[in-house]
Amino acid sequence: MEETPGGAVAEDVRRRILSMLSSGALRPGNRLGTEREMADKFGVSRATLRSALLPLSEAGVLERRTGRRGGTFVRADVVQRNAAELTGLPALLQSGGHTSSTKVLATDRRPATAAESAALEIPDTAEVFVIRRLRYADGVPLSVDMSCFITDQVSDLLEQPLGGSLYELLRVRYGLVPATSNETIEVVSASPREAQWLDIAHRRPLLAITRVARDAAGRPFEYAYDLFRADRVRLTATMTVHPERERRAGDGMVERIVSA
């Protein structure tokens, strides 16, 4: 059945939803429910409800998601992030007019993996601190971040407050400031655990960003693997193309090197 904006009853439902948004009763990322749940809540038919929601969806206020975790949601703003970003996520979100918060999921001290030791240029036997955090923008899950640091450089890192900007903590306490950042960006599918953390369906696309940050002397001090919700982030890059900056990797994928 074709959806239409509806009449007076549909308009009343729209006004009630907009009032809930303006009062803060509904916030970006909140789930309004299924059609049946919302029709019961507002005391209207499902056809009237669809008519009420149509203009709000077309205006980008609401979005409908299918699947087991689907329903109608208040649309959350997209976060714009530069490739090879040197700014910590809290500062980036603040500059874009977003609120930010962080939940520490786990911390660990362990031997570096082969990939970590190669990226951080440390012996295979060296230890790293690993911090995994869930990051929110406007109260909605944005990314799951895993950062590895060399224990010899930040000996008491896990004793520090880890809910804010790690880059600010590294600068103030350890004198570590990122001068360059090399990132590899791929699209992956959310695992069941990642989907639960990010409040999305299993196998939804994620932007996976592997990052190595170096100080002014060229020494690496962070190896990170960040998973961003693909529906919540937009990557931008400014680059000058040189022939040598595009190459074919060993797995057959074309790599384009971007300097930010």
Short mmCIF file of N, CA, C and O in Angstrom, two decimals, residues 15-16 36 52 55 78 84 130 146 158 161 178 211 236:
data_model
loop_
_atom_site.label_atom_id
_atom_site.label_comp_id
_atom_site.label_asym_id
_atom_site.label_seq_id
_atom_site.Cartn_x
_atom_site.Cartn_y
_atom_site.Cartn_z
N ARG A 15 3.21 15.58 15.56
CA ARG A 15 3.48 16.65 16.52
C ARG A 15 3.88 16.08 17.88
O ARG A 15 4.76 16.64 18.56
N ARG A 16 3.29 14.99 18.26
CA ARG A 16 3.65 14.37 19.55
C ARG A 16 5.08 13.84 19.53
O ARG A 16 5.82 13.97 20.50
N ARG A 36 3.59 -2.05 15.26
CA ARG A 36 2.52 -2.48 16.17
C ARG A 36 2.65 -1.80 17.53
O ARG A 36 1.67 -1.32 18.09
N ALA A 52 1.95 9.01 9.48
CA ALA A 52 2.57 9.98 10.39
C ALA A 52 4.09 9.95 10.30
O ALA A 52 4.76 10.98 10.39
N PRO A 55 6.65 11.61 6.59
CA PRO A 55 7.38 12.88 6.44
C PRO A 55 8.60 12.97 7.35
O PRO A 55 9.60 13.60 6.98
N VAL A 78 25.60 11.98 11.45
CA VAL A 78 26.83 11.36 10.98
C VAL A 78 28.03 12.16 11.48
O VAL A 78 28.01 13.39 11.48
N ALA A 84 43.65 9.52 8.63
CA ALA A 84 44.91 9.80 9.32
C ALA A 84 44.74 10.96 10.31
O ALA A 84 45.58 11.84 10.42
N VAL A 130 47.01 -2.96 26.60
CA VAL A 130 45.91 -2.98 25.64
C VAL A 130 44.68 -2.39 26.32
O VAL A 130 44.30 -2.81 27.42
N MET A 146 40.47 -0.37 20.04
CA MET A 146 41.50 -1.11 20.76
C MET A 146 42.84 -0.43 20.50
O MET A 146 43.26 -0.31 19.35
N LEU A 158 47.75 2.06 33.00
CA LEU A 158 46.48 1.45 33.42
C LEU A 158 46.02 1.94 34.79
O LEU A 158 44.89 1.65 35.20
N PRO A 161 43.08 7.52 34.74
CA PRO A 161 41.70 7.55 34.23
C PRO A 161 41.70 7.41 32.71
O PRO A 161 42.38 8.15 32.01
N PRO A 178 51.27 12.79 18.94
CA PRO A 178 51.31 12.25 17.57
C PRO A 178 51.70 13.33 16.57
O PRO A 178 51.09 14.39 16.51
N ARG A 211 45.70 1.79 12.83
CA ARG A 211 46.47 3.03 12.91
C ARG A 211 47.78 2.82 13.66
O ARG A 211 47.82 2.11 14.67
N THR A 236 36.81 11.65 5.33
CA THR A 236 37.23 12.59 4.30
C THR A 236 38.75 12.59 4.23
O THR A 236 39.43 12.27 5.21
#
